Tab-separated table of C-alpha atoms in Angstrom:
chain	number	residue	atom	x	y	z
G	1	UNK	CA	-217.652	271.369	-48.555
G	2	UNK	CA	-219.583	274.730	-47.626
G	3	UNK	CA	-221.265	276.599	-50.473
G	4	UNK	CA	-219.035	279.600	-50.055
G	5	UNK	CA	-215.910	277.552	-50.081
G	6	UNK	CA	-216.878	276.148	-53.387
G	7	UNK	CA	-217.692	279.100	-54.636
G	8	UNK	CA	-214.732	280.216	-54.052
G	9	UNK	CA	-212.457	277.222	-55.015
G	10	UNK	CA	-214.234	277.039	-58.175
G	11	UNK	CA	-213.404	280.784	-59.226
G	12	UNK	CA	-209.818	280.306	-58.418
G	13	UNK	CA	-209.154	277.552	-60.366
G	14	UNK	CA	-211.027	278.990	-63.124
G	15	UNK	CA	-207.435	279.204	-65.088
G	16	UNK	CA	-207.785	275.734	-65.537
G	17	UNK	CA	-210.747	276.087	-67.796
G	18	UNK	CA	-209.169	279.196	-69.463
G	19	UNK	CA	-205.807	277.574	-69.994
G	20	UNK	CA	-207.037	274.215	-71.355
G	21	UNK	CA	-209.431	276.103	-73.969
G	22	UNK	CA	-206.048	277.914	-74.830
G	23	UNK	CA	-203.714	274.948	-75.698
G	24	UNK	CA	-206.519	272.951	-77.378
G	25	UNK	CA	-207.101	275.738	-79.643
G	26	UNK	CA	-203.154	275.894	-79.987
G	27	UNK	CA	-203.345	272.186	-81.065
G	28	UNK	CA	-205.512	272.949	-83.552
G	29	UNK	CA	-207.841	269.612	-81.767
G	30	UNK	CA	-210.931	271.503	-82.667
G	31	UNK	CA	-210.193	272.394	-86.545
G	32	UNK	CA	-209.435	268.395	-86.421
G	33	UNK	CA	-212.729	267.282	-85.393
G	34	UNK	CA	-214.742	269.809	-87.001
G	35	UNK	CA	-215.693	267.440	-90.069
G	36	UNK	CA	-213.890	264.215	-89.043
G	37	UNK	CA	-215.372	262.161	-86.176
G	38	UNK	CA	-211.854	260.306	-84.299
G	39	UNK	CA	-210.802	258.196	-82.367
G	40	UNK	CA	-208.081	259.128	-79.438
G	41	UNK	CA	-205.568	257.612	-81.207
G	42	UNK	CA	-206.306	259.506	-84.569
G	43	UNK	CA	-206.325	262.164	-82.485
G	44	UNK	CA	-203.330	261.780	-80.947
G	45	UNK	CA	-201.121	261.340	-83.865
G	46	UNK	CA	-203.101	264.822	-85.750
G	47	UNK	CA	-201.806	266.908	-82.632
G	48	UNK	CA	-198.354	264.905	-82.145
G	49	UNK	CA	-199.011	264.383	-78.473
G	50	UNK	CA	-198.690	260.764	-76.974
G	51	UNK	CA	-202.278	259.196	-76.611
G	52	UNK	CA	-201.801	258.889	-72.553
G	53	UNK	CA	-201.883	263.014	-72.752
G	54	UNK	CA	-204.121	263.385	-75.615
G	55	UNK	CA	-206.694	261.433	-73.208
G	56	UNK	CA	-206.188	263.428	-70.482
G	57	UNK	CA	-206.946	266.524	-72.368
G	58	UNK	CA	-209.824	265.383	-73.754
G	59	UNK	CA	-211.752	264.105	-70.751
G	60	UNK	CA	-211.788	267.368	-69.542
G	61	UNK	CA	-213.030	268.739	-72.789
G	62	UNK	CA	-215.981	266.470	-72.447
G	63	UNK	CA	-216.962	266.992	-69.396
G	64	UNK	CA	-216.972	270.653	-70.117
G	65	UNK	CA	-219.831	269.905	-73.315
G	66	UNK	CA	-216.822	271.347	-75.790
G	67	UNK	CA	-216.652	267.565	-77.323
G	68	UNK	CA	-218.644	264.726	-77.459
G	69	UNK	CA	-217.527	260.763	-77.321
G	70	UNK	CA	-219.487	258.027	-77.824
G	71	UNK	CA	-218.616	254.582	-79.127
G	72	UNK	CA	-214.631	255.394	-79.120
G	73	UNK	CA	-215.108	258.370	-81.035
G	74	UNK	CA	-214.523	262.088	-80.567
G	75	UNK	CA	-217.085	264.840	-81.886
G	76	UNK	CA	-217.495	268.374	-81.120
G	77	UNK	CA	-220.015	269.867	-79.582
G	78	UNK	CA	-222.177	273.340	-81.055
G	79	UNK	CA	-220.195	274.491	-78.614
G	80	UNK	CA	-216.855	273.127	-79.571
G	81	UNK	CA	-217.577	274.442	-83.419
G	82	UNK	CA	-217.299	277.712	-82.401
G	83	UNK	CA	-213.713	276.812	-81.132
G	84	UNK	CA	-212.723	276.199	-84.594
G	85	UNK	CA	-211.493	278.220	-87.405
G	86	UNK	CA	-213.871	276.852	-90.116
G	87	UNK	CA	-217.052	277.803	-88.244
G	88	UNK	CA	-218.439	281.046	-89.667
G	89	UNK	CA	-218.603	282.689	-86.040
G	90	UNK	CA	-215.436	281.270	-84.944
G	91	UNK	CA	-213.895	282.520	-81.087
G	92	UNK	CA	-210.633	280.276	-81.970
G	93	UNK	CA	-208.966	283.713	-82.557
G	94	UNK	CA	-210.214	285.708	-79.569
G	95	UNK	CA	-209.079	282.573	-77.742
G	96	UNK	CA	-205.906	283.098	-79.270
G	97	UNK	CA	-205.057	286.709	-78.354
G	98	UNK	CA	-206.310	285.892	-74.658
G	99	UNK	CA	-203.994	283.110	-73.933
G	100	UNK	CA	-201.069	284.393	-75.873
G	101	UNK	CA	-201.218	288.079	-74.515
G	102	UNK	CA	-203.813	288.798	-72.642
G	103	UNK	CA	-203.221	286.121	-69.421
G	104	UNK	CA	-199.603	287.276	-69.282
G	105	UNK	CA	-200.563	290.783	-68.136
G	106	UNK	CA	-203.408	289.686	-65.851
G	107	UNK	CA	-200.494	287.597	-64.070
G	108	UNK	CA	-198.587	291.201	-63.409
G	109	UNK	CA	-201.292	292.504	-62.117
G	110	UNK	CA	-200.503	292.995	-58.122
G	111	UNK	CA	-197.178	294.778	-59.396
G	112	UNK	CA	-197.993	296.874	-61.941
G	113	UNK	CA	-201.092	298.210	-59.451
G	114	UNK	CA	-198.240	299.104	-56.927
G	115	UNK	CA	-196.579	300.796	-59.661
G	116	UNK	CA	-199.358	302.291	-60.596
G	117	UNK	CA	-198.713	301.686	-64.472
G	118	UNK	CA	-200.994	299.048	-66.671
G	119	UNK	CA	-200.055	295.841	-66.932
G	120	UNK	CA	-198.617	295.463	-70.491
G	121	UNK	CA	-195.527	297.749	-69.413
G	122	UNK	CA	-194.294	295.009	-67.686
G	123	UNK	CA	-194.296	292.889	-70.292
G	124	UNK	CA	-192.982	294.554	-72.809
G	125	UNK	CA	-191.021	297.427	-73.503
G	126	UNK	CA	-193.231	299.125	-76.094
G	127	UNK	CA	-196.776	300.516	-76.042
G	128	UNK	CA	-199.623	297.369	-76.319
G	129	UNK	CA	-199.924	299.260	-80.370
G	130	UNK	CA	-196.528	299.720	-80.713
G	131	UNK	CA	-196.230	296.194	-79.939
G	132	UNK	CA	-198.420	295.220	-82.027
G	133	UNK	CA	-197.329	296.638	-85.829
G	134	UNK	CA	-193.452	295.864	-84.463
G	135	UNK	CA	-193.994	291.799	-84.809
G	136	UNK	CA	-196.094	290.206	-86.664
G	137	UNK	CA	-197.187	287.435	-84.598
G	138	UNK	CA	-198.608	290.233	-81.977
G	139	UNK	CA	-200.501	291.698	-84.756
G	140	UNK	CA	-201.906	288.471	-85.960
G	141	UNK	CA	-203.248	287.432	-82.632
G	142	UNK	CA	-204.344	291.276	-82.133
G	143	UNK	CA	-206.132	291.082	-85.487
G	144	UNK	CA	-207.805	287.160	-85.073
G	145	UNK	CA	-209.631	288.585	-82.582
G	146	UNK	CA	-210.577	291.674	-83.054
G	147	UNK	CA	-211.640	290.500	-86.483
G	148	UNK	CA	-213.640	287.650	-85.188
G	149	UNK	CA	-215.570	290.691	-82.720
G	150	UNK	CA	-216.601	293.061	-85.700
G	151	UNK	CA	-217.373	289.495	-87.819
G	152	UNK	CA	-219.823	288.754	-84.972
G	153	UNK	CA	-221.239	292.116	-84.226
G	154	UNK	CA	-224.797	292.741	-84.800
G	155	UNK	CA	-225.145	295.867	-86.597
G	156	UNK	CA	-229.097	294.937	-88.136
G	157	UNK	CA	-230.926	297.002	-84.887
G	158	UNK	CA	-228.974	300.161	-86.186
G	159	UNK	CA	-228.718	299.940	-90.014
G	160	UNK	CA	-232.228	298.786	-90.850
G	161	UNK	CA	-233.998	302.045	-89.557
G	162	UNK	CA	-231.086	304.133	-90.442
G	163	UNK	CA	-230.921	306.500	-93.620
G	164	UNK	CA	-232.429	305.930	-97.187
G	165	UNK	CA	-230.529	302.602	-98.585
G	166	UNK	CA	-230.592	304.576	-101.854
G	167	UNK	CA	-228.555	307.334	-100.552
G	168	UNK	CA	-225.056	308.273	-101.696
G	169	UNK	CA	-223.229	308.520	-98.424
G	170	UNK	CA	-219.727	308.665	-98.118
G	171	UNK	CA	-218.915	306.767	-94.887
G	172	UNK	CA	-215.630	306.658	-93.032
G	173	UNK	CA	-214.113	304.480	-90.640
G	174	UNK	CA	-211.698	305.550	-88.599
G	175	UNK	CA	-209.194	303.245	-87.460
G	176	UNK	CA	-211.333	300.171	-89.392
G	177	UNK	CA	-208.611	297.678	-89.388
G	178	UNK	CA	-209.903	295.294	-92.130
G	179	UNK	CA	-213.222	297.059	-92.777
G	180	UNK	CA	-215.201	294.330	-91.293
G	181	UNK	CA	-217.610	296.607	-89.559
G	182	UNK	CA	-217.247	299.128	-92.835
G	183	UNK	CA	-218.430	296.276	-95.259
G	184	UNK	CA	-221.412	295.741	-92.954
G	185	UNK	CA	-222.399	299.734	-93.731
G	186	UNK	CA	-221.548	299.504	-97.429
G	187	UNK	CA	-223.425	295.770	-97.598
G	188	UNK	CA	-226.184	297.970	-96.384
G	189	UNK	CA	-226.202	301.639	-98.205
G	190	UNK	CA	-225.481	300.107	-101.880
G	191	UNK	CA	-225.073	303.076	-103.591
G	192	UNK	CA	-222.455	304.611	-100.830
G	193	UNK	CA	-218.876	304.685	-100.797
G	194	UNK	CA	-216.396	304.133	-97.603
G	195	UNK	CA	-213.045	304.840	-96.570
G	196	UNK	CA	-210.651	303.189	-94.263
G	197	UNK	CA	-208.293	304.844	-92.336
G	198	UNK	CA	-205.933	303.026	-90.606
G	199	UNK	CA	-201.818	302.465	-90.266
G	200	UNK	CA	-199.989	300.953	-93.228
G	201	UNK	CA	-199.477	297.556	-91.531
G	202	UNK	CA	-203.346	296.816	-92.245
G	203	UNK	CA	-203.751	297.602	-95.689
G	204	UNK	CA	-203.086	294.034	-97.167
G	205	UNK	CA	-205.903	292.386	-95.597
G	206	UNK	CA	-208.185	295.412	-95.366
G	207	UNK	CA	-208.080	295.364	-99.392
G	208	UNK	CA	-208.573	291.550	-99.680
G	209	UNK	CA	-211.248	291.031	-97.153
G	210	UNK	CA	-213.153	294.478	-98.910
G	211	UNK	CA	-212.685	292.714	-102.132
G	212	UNK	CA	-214.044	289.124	-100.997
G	213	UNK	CA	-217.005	291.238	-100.605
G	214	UNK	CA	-216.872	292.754	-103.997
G	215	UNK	CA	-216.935	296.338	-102.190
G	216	UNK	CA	-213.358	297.077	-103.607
G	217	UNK	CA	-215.025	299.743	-106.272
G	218	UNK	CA	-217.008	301.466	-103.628
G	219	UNK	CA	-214.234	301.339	-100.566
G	220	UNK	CA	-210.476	302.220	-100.647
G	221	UNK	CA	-207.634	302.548	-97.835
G	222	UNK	CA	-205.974	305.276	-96.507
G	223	UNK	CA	-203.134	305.058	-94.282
G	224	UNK	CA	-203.414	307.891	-91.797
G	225	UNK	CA	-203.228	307.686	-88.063
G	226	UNK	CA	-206.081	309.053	-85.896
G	227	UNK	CA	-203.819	310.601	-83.515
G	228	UNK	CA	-202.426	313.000	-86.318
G	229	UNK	CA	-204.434	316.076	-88.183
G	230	UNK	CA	-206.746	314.127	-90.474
G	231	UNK	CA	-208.041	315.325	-94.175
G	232	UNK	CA	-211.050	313.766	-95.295
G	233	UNK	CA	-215.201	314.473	-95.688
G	234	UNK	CA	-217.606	312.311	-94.888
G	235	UNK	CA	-221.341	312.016	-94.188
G	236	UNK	CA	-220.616	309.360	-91.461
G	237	UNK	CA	-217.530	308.696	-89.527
G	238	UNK	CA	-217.381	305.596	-87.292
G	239	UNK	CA	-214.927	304.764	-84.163
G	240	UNK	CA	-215.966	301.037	-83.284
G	241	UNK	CA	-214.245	299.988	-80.088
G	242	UNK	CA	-211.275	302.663	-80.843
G	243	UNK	CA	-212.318	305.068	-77.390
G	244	UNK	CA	-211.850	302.322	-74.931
G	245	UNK	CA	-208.177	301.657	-75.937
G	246	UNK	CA	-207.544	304.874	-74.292
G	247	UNK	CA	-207.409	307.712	-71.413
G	248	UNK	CA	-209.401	310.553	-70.931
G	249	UNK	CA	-207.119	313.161	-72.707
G	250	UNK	CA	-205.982	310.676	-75.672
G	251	UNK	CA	-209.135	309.574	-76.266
G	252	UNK	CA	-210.559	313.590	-76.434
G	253	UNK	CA	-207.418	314.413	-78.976
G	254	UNK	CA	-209.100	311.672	-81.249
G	255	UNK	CA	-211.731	312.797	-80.733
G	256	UNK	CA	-211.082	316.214	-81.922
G	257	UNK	CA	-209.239	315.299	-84.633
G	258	UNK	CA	-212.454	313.702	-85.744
G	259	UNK	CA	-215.001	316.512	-85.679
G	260	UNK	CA	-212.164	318.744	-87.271
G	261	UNK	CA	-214.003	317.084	-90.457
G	262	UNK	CA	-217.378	316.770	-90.060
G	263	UNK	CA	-219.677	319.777	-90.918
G	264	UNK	CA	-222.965	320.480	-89.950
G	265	UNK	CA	-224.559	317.519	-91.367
G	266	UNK	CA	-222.320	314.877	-90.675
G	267	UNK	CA	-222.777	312.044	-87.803
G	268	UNK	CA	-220.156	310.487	-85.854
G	269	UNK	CA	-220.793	307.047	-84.751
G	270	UNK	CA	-219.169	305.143	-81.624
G	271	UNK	CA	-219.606	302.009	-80.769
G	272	UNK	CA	-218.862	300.510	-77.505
G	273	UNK	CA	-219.738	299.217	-74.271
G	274	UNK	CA	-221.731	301.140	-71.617
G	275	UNK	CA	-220.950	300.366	-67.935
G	276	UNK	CA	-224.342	301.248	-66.531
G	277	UNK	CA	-223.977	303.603	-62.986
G	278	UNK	CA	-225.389	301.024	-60.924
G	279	UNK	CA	-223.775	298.344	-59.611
G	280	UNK	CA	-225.216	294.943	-60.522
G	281	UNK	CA	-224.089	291.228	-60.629
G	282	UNK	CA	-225.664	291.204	-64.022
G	283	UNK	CA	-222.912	293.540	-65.276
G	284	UNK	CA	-220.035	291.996	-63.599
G	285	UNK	CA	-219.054	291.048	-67.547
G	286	UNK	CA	-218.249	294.593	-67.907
G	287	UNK	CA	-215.915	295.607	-64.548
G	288	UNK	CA	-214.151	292.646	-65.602
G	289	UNK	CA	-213.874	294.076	-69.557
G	290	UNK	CA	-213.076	297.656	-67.999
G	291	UNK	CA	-209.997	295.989	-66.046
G	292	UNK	CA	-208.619	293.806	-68.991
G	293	UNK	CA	-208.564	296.983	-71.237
G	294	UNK	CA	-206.753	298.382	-68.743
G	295	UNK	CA	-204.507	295.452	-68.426
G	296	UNK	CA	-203.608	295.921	-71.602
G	297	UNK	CA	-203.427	299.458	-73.075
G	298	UNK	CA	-204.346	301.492	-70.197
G	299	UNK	CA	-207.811	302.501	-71.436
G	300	UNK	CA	-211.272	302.075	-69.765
G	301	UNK	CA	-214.697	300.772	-70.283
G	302	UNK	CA	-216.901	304.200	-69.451
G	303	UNK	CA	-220.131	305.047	-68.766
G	304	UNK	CA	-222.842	306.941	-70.850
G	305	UNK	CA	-221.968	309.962	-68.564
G	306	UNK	CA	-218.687	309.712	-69.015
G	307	UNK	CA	-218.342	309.159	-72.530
G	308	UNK	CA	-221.001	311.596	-73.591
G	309	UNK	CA	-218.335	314.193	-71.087
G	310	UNK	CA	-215.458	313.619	-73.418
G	311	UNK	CA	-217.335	314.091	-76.525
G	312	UNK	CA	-218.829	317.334	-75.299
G	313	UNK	CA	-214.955	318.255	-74.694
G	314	UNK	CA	-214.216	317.546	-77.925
G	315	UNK	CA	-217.160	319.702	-79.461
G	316	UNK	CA	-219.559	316.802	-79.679
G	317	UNK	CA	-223.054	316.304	-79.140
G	318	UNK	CA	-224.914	313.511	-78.772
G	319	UNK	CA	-228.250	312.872	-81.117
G	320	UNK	CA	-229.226	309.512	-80.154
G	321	UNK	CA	-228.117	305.922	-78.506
G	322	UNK	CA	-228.818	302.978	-80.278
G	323	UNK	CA	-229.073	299.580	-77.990
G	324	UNK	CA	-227.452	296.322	-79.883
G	325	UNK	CA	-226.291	293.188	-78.059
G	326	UNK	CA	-224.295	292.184	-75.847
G	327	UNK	CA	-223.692	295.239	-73.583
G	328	UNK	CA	-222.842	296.893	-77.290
G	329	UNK	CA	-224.160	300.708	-78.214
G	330	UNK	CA	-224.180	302.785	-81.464
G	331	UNK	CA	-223.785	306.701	-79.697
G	332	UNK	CA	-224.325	309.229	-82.563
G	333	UNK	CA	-222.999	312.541	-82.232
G	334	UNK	CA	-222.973	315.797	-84.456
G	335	UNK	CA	-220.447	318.836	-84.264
G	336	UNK	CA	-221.290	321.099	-81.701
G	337	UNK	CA	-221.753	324.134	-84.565
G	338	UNK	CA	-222.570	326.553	-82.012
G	339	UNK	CA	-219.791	325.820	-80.070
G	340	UNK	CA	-217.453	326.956	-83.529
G	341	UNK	CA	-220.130	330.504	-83.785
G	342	UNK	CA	-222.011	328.499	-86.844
G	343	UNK	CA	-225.937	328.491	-86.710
């Protein structure tokens, strides 16, 4: 077989991969073997599957390094661990969401281009948020893997050169889900206090996962919704991976709404991907991201330019970029006081 016909082949069926990661995850096969060594016919009866199809979903599993066998029995991998619930930096939730929801509306694709509407509007008949607080399942898988993303972001690059730890700051994140990126500040700044602001649906968790971090005297919730006139001070505000969920003009209303609060002396903090302006292989990671979050909720992966554009629109202007991993970025910004006739 030609190179390029390979090449080729091998992206197509690259489904395969994505939909066997998806099931075994569903079968729970990797929470099964991450302390227990087994056989496949341990195996088999764990997941409830006859051993003639357990087998056959393993040996691809092997061959792709997620488990090991030797000697009749099944291990996983480093890489299989992270397929697991128990590990500490688990993806079995972002796995989750992506096979549950997020493969559906790649597959209605072609149409919804020709419709020119995203994706997720064929699929269902509410708004990928809407969606989400209406059934619980949806927000479950939603929140597994968004909560396993803030879990695993790096925040160290930005918070250990940032501020005086002895400060008293009073730090707010705006649509913070279940403060997992909030705890990391408040971890941080131990004498500062946080608020999350976020719709009534998330409360529950975002108290007990602030408390398992004994941060429930020094961070409360506060149902709001960012789209509506909000009422609150704060030294910093932060909008992790919020902008990219939507269009231009939604994302500038939020935006606004925002710096409605912050004075002179307050920072707003976004974090999210930058698509650099150059084209590069290196970056495909990111067209792909920009199309999936488009998929989804109709939003878009931007570029410095253009993200910097909509914050100036909003009466935003940017102080500084901080680089972390992963094609992530810390953009603070300050109210544009001159814009509002305040020197």
């Amino acid at each position: 077989m030609e190179l390029e016909e390979n090449i080729i082949i091998s992206k197509i069926q690259g489904y395969y991969t994505a939909y066997l990661m998806y099931i075994s995850c569903e079968l729970n096969i990797f929470d099964y073997l991450y302390n227990e060594d087994m056989s496949i016919n341990d195996l088999s009866e764990k997941i409830n599957i006859s051993r003639d199809k357990t087998y056959r979903l393993i040996r691809p599993l092997v061959a792709n390094s997620f488990i090991n066998e030797e000697d009749e029995l099944l291990s996983l991998s480093r890489l299989g661990q992270k397929l697991s619930e128990y590990d500490e930096k688990s993806l079995k939730g972002f796995v989750l969401f992506n096979g549950r929801e997020c493969m559906t509306c790649w597959s209605y694709m072609y149409e919804a281009l020709s419709k020119n509407i995203y994706p997720f509007k064929l699929v269902s008949k509410n708004e990928f948020f809407d969606a989400q607080a209406l059934d619980d399942g949806k927000f479950d898988n939603f929140n597994l893997m968004m909560r396993s993303s803030s879990r695993n972001m790096n925040l160290s690059p930005y918070l250990e050169q940032q501020y005086n730890k002895d400060d008293k700051l009073k730090i707010v994140d705006i649509g913070g889900g279940a403060g997992d990126i909030i705890s990391k500040f408040l971890l941080s700044y131990h004498n500062s206090s946080g608020t999350i602001i976020d719709l009534e649906h998330v409360r529950k968790e975002a108290e007990e996962n602030v408390g398992s971090h004994s941060l429930s005297n020094r961070c409360r919730f506060v149902s709001g919704d960012f789209f509506v006139e909000l009422n609150i001070q704060g030294d910093i505000f932060i909008l992790s991976r919020i902008i990219h969920d939507w269009e231009d003009e939604d994302a500038i209303n939020i935006l606004k709404n925002v710096k409605n609060n912050m004075d002179e002396h307050s920072r707003l903090l976004i974090i999210e991907k930058i698509i650099p302006e150059k084209i590069e292989k290196k970056n495909l990671y990111l067209y792909m991201s920009d199309l999936h979050i488009w998929s989804m909720c109709g939003g878009k992966e931007r570029t410095e330019n253009e993200l910097v554009d909509i914050c100036q629109e909003s009466g935003l202007v940017l102080n500084k970029i901080y680089g972390l991993a992963d094609f992530e970025y810390i953009l603070e910004f300050q109210k544009d006081c001159y814009e509002e006739g305040v020197l």
